[in-house]
XYZ file of C-alpha atoms in Angstrom:
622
model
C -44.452 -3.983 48.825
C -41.912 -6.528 47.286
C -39.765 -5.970 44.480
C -41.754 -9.186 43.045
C -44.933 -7.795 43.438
C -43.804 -4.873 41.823
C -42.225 -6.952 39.049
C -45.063 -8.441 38.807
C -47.505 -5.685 38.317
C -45.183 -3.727 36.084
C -45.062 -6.750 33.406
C -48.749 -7.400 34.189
C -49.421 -3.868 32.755
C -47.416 -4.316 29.675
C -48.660 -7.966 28.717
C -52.383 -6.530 29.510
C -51.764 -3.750 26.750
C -50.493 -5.737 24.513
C -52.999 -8.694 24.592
C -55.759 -5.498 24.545
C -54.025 -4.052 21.217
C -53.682 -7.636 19.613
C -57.571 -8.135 20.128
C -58.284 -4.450 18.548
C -55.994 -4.861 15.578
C -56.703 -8.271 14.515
C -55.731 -9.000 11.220
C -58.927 -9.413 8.908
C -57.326 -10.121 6.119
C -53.913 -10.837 4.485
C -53.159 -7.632 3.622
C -54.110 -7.046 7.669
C -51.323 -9.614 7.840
C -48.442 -8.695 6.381
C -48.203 -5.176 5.790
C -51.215 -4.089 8.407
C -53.576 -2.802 5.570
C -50.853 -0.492 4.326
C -51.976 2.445 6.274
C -50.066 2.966 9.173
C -49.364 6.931 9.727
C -45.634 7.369 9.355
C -44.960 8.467 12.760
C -46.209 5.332 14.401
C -44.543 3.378 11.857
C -41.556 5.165 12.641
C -42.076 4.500 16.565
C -42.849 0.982 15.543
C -39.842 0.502 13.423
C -37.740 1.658 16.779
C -39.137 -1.267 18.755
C -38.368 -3.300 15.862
C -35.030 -2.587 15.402
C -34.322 -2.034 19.451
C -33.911 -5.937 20.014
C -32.920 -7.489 23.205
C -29.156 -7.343 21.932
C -29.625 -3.186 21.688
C -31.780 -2.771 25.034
C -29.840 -5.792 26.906
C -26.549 -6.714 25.227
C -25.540 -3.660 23.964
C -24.621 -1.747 26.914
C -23.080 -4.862 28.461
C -20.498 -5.235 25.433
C -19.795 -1.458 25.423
C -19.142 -1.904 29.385
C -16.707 -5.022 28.447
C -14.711 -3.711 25.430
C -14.556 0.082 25.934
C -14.072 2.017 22.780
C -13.317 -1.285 20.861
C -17.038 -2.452 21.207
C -18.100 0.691 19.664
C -18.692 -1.416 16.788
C -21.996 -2.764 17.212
C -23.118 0.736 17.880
C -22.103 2.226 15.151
C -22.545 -0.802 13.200
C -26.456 -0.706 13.661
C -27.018 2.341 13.818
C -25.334 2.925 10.206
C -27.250 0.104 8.862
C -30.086 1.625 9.765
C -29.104 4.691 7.732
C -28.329 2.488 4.779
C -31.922 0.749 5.239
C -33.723 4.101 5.362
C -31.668 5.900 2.759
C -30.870 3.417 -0.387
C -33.756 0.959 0.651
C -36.737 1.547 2.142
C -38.822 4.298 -0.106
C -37.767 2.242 -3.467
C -39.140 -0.986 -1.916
C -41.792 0.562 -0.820
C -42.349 2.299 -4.700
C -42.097 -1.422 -5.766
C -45.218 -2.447 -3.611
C -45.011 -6.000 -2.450
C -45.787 -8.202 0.523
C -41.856 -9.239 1.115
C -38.274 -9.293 0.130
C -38.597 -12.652 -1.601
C -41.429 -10.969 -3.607
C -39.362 -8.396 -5.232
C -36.169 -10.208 -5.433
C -38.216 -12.905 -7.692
C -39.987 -10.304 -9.839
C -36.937 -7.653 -10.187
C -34.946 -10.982 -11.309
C -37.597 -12.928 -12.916
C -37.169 -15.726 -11.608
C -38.187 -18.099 -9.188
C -35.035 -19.407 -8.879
C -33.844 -16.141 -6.882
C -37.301 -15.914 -4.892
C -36.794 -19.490 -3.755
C -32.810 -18.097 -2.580
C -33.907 -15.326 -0.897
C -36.528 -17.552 1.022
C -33.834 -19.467 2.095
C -31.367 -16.370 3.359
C -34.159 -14.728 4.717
C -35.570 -17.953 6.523
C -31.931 -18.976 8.344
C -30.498 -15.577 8.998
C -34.340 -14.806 11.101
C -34.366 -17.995 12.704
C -30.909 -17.571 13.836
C -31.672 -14.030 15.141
C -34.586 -15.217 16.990
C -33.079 -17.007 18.914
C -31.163 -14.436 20.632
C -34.273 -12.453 21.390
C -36.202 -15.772 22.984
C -33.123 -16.172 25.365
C -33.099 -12.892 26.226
C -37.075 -12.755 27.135
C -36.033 -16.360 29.298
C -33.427 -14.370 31.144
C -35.439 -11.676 31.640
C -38.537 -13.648 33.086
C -36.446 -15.694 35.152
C -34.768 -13.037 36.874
C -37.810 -10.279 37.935
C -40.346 -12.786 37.800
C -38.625 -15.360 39.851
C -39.016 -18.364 37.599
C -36.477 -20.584 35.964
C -35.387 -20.004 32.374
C -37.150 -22.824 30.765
C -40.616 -21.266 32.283
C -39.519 -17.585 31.048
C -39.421 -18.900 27.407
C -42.455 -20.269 27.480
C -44.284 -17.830 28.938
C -42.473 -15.194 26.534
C -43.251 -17.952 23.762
C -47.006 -17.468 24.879
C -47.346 -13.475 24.550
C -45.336 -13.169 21.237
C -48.088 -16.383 19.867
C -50.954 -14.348 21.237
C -50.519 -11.316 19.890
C -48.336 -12.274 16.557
C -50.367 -14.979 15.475
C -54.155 -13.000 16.258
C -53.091 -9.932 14.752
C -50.136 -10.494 11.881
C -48.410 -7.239 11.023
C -51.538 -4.769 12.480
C -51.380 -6.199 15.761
C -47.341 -6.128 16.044
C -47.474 -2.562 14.575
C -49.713 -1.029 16.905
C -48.108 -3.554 20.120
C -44.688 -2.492 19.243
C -45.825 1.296 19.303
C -46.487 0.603 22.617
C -43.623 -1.821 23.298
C -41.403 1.123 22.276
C -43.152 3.389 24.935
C -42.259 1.065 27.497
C -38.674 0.164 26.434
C -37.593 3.518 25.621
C -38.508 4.941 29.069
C -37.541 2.045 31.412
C -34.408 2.667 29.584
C -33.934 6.077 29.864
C -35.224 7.170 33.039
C -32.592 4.526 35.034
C -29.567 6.107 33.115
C -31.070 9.542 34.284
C -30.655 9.049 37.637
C -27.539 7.064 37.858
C -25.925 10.098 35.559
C -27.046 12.226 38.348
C -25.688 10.280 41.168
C -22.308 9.969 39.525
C -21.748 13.647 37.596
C -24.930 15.432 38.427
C -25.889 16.018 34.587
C -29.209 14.702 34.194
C -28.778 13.861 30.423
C -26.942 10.679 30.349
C -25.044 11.201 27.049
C -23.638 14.432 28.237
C -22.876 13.634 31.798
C -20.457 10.361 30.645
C -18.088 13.535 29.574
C -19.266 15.278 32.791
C -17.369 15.276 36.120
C -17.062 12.307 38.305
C -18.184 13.658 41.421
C -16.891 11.822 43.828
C -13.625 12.551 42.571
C -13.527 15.350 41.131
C -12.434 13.999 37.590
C -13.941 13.330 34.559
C -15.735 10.290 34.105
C -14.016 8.354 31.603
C -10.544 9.198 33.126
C -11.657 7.724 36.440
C -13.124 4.576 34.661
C -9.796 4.457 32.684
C -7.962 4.886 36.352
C -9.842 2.066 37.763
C -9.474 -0.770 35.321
C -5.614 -0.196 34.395
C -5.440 -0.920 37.704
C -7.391 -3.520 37.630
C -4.968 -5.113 34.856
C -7.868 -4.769 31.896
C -6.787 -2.448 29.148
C -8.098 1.093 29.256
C -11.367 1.870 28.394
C -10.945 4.265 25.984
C -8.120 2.773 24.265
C -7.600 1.972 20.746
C -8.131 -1.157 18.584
C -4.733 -2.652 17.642
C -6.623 -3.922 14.786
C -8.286 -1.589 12.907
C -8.842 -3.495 9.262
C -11.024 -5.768 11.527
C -12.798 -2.787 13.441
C -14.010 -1.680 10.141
C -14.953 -4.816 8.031
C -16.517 -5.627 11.424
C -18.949 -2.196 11.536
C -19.384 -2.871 7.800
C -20.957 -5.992 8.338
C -23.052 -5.418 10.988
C -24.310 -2.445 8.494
C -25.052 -3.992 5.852
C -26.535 -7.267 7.843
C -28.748 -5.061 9.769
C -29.708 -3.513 6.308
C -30.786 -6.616 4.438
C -32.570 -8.108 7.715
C -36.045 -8.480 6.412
C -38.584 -8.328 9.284
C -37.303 -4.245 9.576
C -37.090 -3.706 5.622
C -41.134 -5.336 5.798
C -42.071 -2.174 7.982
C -41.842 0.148 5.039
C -44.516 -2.059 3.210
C -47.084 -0.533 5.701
C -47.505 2.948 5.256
C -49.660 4.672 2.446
C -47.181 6.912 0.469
C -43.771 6.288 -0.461
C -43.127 10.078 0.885
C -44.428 8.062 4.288
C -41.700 5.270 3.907
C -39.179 8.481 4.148
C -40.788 10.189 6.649
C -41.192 6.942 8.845
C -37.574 6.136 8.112
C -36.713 9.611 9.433
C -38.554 9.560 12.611
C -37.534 5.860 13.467
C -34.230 7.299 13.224
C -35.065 9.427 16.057
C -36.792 7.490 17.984
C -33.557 4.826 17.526
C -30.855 7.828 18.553
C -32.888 8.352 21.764
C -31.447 4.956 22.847
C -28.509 4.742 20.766
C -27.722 8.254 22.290
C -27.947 6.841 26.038
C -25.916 2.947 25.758
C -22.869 4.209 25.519
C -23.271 6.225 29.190
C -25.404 3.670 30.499
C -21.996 0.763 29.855
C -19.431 3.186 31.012
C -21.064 4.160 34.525
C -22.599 0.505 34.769
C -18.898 -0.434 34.933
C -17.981 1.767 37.244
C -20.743 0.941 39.286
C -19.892 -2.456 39.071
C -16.210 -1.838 40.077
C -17.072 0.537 42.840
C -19.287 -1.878 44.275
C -16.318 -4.930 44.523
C -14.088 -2.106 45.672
C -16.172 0.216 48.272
C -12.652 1.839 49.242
C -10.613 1.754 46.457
C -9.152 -0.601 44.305
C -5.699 -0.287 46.267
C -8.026 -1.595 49.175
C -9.090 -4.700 49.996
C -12.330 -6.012 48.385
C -15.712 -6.182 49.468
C -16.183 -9.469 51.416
C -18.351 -12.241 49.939
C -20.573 -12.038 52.650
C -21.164 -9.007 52.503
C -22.227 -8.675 49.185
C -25.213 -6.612 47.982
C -28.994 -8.150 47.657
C -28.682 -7.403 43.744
C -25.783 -9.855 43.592
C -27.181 -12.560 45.698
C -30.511 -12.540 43.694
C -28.919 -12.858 40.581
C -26.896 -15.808 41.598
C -29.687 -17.680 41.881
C -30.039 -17.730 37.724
C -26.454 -18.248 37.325
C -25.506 -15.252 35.738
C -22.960 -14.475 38.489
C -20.558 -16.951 39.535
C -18.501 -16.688 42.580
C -15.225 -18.917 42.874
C -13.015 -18.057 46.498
C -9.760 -19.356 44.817
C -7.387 -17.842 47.516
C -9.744 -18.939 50.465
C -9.969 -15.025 51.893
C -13.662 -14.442 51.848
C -13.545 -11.251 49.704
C -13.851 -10.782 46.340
C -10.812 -9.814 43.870
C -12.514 -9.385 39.873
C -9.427 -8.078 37.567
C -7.248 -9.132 34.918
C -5.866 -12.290 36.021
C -4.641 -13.407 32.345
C -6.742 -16.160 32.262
C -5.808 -17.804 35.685
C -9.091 -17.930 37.506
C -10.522 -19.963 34.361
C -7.688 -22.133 33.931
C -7.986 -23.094 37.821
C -11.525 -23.995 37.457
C -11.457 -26.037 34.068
C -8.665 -28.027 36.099
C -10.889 -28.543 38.999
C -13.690 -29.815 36.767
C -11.293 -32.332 35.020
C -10.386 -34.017 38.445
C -13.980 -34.277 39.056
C -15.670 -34.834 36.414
C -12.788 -36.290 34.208
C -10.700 -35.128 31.814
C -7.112 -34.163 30.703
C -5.543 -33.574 34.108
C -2.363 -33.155 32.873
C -3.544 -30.333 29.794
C -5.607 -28.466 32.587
C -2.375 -28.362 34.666
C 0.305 -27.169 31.938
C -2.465 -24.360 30.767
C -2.886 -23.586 34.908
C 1.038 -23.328 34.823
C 1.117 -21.093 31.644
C -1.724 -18.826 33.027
C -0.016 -18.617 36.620
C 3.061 -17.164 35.130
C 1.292 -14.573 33.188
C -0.642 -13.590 36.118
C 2.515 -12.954 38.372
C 3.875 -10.945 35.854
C 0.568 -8.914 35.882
C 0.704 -5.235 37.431
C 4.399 -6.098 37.895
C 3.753 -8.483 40.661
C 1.497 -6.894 42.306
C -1.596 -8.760 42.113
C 0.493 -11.946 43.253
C 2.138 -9.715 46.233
C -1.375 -9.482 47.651
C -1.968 -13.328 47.396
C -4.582 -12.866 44.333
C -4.962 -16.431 43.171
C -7.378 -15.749 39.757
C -10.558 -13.803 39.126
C -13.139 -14.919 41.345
C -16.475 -12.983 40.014
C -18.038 -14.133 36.401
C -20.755 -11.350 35.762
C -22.330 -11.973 32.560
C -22.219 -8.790 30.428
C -25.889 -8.905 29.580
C -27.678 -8.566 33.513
C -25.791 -5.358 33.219
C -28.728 -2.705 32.045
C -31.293 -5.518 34.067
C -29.337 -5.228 36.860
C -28.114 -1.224 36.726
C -30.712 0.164 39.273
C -30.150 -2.522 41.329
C -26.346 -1.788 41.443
C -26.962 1.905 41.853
C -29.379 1.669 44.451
C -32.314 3.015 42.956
C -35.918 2.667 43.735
C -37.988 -0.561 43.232
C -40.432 0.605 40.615
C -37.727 1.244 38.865
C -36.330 -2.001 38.464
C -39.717 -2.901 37.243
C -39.698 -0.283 34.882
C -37.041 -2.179 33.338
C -38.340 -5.651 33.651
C -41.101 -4.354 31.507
C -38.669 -2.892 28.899
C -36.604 -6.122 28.385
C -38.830 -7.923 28.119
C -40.805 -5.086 25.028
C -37.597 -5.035 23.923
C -37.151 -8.668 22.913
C -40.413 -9.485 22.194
C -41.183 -6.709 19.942
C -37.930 -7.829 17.735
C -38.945 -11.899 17.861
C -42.221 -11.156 16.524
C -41.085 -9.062 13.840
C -38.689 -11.838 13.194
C -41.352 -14.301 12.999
C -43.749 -12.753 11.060
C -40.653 -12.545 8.607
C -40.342 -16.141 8.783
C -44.388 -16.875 8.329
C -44.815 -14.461 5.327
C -41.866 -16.413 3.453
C -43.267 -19.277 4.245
C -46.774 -18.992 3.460
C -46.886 -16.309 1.057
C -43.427 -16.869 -0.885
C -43.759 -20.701 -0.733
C -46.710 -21.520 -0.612
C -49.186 -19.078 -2.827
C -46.098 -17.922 -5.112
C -44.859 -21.471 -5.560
C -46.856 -24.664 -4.285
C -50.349 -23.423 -4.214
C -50.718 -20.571 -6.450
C -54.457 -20.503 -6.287
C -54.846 -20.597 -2.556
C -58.041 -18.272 -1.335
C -57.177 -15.540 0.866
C -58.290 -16.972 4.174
C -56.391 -20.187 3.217
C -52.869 -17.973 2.782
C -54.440 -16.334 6.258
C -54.277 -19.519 7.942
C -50.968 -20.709 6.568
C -49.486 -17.724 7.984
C -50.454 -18.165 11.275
C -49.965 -21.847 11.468
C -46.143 -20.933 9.585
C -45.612 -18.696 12.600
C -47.043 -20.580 14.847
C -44.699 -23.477 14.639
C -41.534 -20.910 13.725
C -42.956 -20.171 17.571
C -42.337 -23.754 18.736
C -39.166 -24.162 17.071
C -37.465 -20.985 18.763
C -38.508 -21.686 21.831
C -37.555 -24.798 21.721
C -33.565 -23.552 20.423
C -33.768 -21.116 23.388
C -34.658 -23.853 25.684
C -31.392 -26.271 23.812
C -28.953 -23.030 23.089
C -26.208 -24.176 21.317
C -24.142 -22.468 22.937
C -22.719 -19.889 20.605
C -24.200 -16.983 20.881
C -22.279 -14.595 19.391
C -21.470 -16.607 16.782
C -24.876 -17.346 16.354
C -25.427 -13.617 15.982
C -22.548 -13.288 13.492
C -24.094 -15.410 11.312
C -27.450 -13.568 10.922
C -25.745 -10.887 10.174
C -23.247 -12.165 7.738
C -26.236 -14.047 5.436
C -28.309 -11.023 5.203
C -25.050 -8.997 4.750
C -23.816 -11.368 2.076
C -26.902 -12.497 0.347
C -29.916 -10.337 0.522
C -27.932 -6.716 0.842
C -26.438 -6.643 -2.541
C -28.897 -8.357 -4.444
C -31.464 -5.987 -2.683
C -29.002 -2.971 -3.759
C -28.298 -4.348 -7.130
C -31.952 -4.787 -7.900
C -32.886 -1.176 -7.328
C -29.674 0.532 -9.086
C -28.472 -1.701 -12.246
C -30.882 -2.641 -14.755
C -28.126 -4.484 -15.997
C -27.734 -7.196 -13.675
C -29.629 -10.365 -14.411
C -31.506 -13.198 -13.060
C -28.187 -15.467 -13.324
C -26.213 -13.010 -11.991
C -28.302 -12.585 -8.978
C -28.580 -16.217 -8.138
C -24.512 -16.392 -8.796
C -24.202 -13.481 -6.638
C -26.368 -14.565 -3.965
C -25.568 -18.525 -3.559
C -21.440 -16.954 -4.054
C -21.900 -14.760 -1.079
C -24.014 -16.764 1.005
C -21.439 -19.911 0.733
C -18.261 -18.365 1.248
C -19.840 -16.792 4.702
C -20.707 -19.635 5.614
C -17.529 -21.983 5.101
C -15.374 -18.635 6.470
C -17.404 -19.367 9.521
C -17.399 -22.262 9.446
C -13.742 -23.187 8.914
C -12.782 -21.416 12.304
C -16.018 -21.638 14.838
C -16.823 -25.683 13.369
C -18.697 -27.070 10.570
C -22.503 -26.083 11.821
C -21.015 -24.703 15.091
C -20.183 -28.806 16.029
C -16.784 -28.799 18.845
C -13.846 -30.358 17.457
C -14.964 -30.019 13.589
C -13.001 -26.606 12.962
C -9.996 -26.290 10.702
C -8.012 -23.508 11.935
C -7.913 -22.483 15.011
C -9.495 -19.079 15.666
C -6.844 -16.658 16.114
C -5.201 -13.956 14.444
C -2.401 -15.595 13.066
C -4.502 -17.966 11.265
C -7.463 -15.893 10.172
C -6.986 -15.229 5.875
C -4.815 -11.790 5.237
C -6.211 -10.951 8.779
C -9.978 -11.160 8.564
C -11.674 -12.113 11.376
C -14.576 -14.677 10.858
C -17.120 -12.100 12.613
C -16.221 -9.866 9.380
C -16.239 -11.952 6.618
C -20.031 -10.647 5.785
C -18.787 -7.349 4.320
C -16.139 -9.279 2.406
C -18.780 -12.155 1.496
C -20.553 -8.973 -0.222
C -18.214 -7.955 -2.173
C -17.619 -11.084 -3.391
C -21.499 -11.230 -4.304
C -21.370 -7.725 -6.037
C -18.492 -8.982 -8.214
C -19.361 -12.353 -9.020
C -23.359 -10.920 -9.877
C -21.763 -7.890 -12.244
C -19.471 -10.423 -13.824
C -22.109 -13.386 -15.127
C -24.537 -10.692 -15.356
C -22.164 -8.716 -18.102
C -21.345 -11.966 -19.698
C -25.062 -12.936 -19.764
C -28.091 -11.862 -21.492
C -29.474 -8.193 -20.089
C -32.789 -8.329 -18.539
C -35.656 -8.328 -20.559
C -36.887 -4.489 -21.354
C -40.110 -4.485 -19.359
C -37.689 -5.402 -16.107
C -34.876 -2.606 -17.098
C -38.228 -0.236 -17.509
C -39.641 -1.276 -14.264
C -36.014 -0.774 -12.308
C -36.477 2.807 -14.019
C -39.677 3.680 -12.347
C -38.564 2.300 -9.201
C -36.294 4.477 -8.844
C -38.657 7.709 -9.134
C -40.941 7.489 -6.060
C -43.357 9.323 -7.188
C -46.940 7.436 -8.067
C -46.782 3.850 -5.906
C -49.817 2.589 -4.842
C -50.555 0.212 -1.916
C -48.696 -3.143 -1.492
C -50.397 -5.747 -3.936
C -50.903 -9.324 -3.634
C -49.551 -11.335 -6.888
């Protein structure tokens, strides 16, 4: 049998449970909709909440930037994983106490005002959209790859399962799909790291076995990875962060961004008790670590694995030749994830520092072709050059190395590890069908997000007040509907900046709805006036910090500053200006809140009960 046709019936499973589960749950009503009737036992909520939070950046990207950066990407794990903590632990069981639909819900009625609700909408609407994204390119790359179609047909058919099943059955049908979903992802995840971390150390528990032996060699696993790249020219993997203010305000952002990210925070609306909100919170948590536990193993040996495979014999040998490269690599050439460049015309393939050389000679070739600055891409060819000689001290030039020749893109790693270690076909399908759970169970949380702000937030608490119940039903799923269209149709037109992309998600929700979300639970002394001030403060200096060094709205050419060290303010990178575009929100919010007015007494009475879970009912419709 073919890996296709495995492939094939692998995701044909998975989309066949999920369409099954959408057509069992369907949401009845609007309560159906947006919190799933409020009833969902805490340890499915918990599992649910996993698949939720386990996008295609934790089941795809992660492992790829942990396999790239070493210790220095270490970040992003600990980054989500502690805003998960702060989500479970400050957030979710007095939200839950509170007993709305959304996050725009209570922000308005904590700060009495519209005003704020109408904010929050706005927060909450651009940091999902701009995390969708992400999760609709991933399901293209994905589909393209095991199912053998191009990227624009992966979207769309990825486009098609989240409509089906989102849009039929609201928040019941995602809770109950991403239960499953998390079934699927968690195992086609796991059981692949299993066996490579018994090929390479024999320790069948991944975590455990990247401190294990290296077998082959006889030396631990992370000193032979270490070996390998320094002499490679790439620093060592387990080396430290030069900068360590940015390390920090860096994990602190991705905290609390991953903490005010509504379409996880919604989950807690769905469970009976707010005892359940903590319980669910706790066994997500477990359910997340199961995963979290396994990425960092999973990038280490996939980089090895990667390395071994260019250098069969040794990286003091010569490299594999190109023709003789593996099936994996020659499949996944075809999406253009891997690109091969022979820039010293020997048929093999050299992949190692090269300071920049390989890219330098190709963005000259492409301005003699396609026109450009010749004589730019020839002093920055020259610059590079000389860096690379002095590389290795002259060794990579003593063997006629003219430039890296292999660009693997960091997220076909996890698709692509059982392929690179050799392991059995159903296996690869295993994890066909968990990156693709894994982003779409994320991208329809997202969206449903986006369609309760719209039509519940908007539309009933604002422009139609009086809409029925089957008329707020409809909105919703014609709100998500098109929020469908439109992120498909950004995956299809990326614009190109991923990461920065990314960044930005996480520095609105960091910067706007975190504190005001914190605030509103903890000081019955903060305001409506302070929260707007806080909000709007935090939300536009993240944006223009952003903005100033990646372009105005991400446009080439419109940047200030250039985006290096040297220019970034007292050292902050733009990719961790959310924690500091929180701060600035907690100060400017405390300081027009003390100068202000307090809050009426029936609001500082109601941020009293809140904080005593005891006696919350289910979620309510106002």
């Amino acid at each position: 049998m073919s890996q296709f046709v495995i492939n094939i019936i692998f995701v044909g499973l998975s989309f066949a449970l999920y369409f099954g589960i959408a057509i069992w749950a369907r949401a009845g009503s609007t309560s159906d909709f947006y919190v799933a009737g409020g009833g969902v036992h805490p340890v499915l909520n918990g599992m649910a909440t996993g698949a939720d939070w386990m996008s295609a950046a934790s089941f795809i990207s992660m492992a790829g930037l942990l396999a790239a950066g070493g210790y220095g990407a270490s970040s992003y794990l600990m980054g989500w994983t502690g805003g998960y903590v702060l989500l479970a632990m400050l957030l979710a069981p007095y939200l839950r106490k509170f007993g709305k639909f959304t996050v725009p819900d209570f922000i308005g009625d904590r700060f009495y005002s519209k005003t704020a609700a109408m904010v929050a909408v706005a927060c909450l609407i651009i940091a999902s959209t701009t995390y969708v994204i992400g999760q609709m390119t991933g399901a293209g790359v994905a589909f393209s790859r095991f199912l053998e179609v191009d990227n624009n047909t992966g979207l769309i058919i990825a486009a098609f399962v989240v409509f089906f099943y989102a849009v039929l059955g609201g928040m019941k049908g995602i809770t109950y799909t991403q239960v499953a979903q998390y079934v699927v992802l968690i195992i086609a995840y796991t059981i692949p790291a299993v066996f490579i971390s018994l090929e390479l150390t024999g320790n069948p528990i991944p975590g455990f076995g990247m401190f294990s032996t290296h077998t082959e060699s006889g030396l631990p696993l992370l000193t032979k990875l270490d070996q390998v790249v320094t002499d490679l020219g790439f620093a060592s993997y387990t080396a430290d962060v030069p900068n360590k203010l940015n390390m920090v305000l860096f994990t602190l952002s991705l905290m609390i961004g991953t903490a005010g990210l509504p379409h996880v925070i919604i989950r807690f609306f769905t469970v009976p008790k707010v005892a359940d909100a903590r319980w669910s919170a706790g066994w997500a948590l477990v359910f997340i670590a199961l995963l979290y536990f396994t990425a960092p193993a999973v990038g280490s040996m996939a980089r090895l694995n990667l390395l071994d495979t260019i250098y069969p014999q040794g990286v003091n040998e010569p490299a594999i030749e190109y023709d003789q490269r593996p099936d994996w690599m020659r499949t996944w050439e075809q999406t253009g994830l891997i690109k091969y460049n022979d820039l010293n015309g020997d048929g093999r393939i050299q992949m190692y520092n090269d300071s920049g050389l390989g890219a330098a000679e190709l963005a000259l070739t492409n301005a003699e072709t396609e026109g450009g600055d010749v004589g730019a891409a020839t002093t920055a060819v020259d610059a590079a050059r000389v860096l690379h000689d002095l590389e290795a001290e002259g060794r990579f030039a003593d063997a006629g190395w003219a430039g890296n020749e292999l660009d693997v893109n960091n997220d076909i790693l996890v698709l692509a590890n059982p392929e690179i270690a050799q392991l059995p076909p159903w296996v690869v399908g295993l994890i066909a069908a968990g990156g693709l759970a894994a982003a779409l169970s994320t991208a329809a949380g997202l969206l449903l997000a986006i369609s309760s702000a719209i039509s519940h937030d908007l539309i009933k608490g604002h422009f139609n007040p009086n809409i029925t119940d089957k008329g707020e039903l409809m909105a919703a799923r014609i709100s998500m509907g098109v929020a469908i269209l439109i992120a498909t149709w950004l995956g299809m037109n990326p614009p190109g900046f991923a990461a920065q992309v990314v960044a930005l998600a996480f520095g609105i929700a960091g910067a706007s709805l975190f504190p005001a979300l914190m605030m509103g639970i903890f000081s019955k002394r903060i305001n409506n006036v302070g929260a707007i001030a806080g909000m709007l403060t935090g939300l536009f200096t993240t944006l223009v910090y952003i903005f100033m060094y990646k372009g105005w709205f991400f446009i080439a050419g419109t940047a200030n500053l250039p985006d290096t060290a040297e220019y970034w303010i007292l050292g902050v990178s733009p990719l961790s200006f959310g924690a500091i575009g929180a701060l600035l929100n907690f100060a400017v919010a405390f300081a027009v809140s003390y100068g202000t007015k307090a809050p009426p007494r029936e609001i500082q009475e109601l941020v009293e009960s809140v904080r005593y879970p005891r006696g919350a009912g289910g979620a309510i419709d106002h």
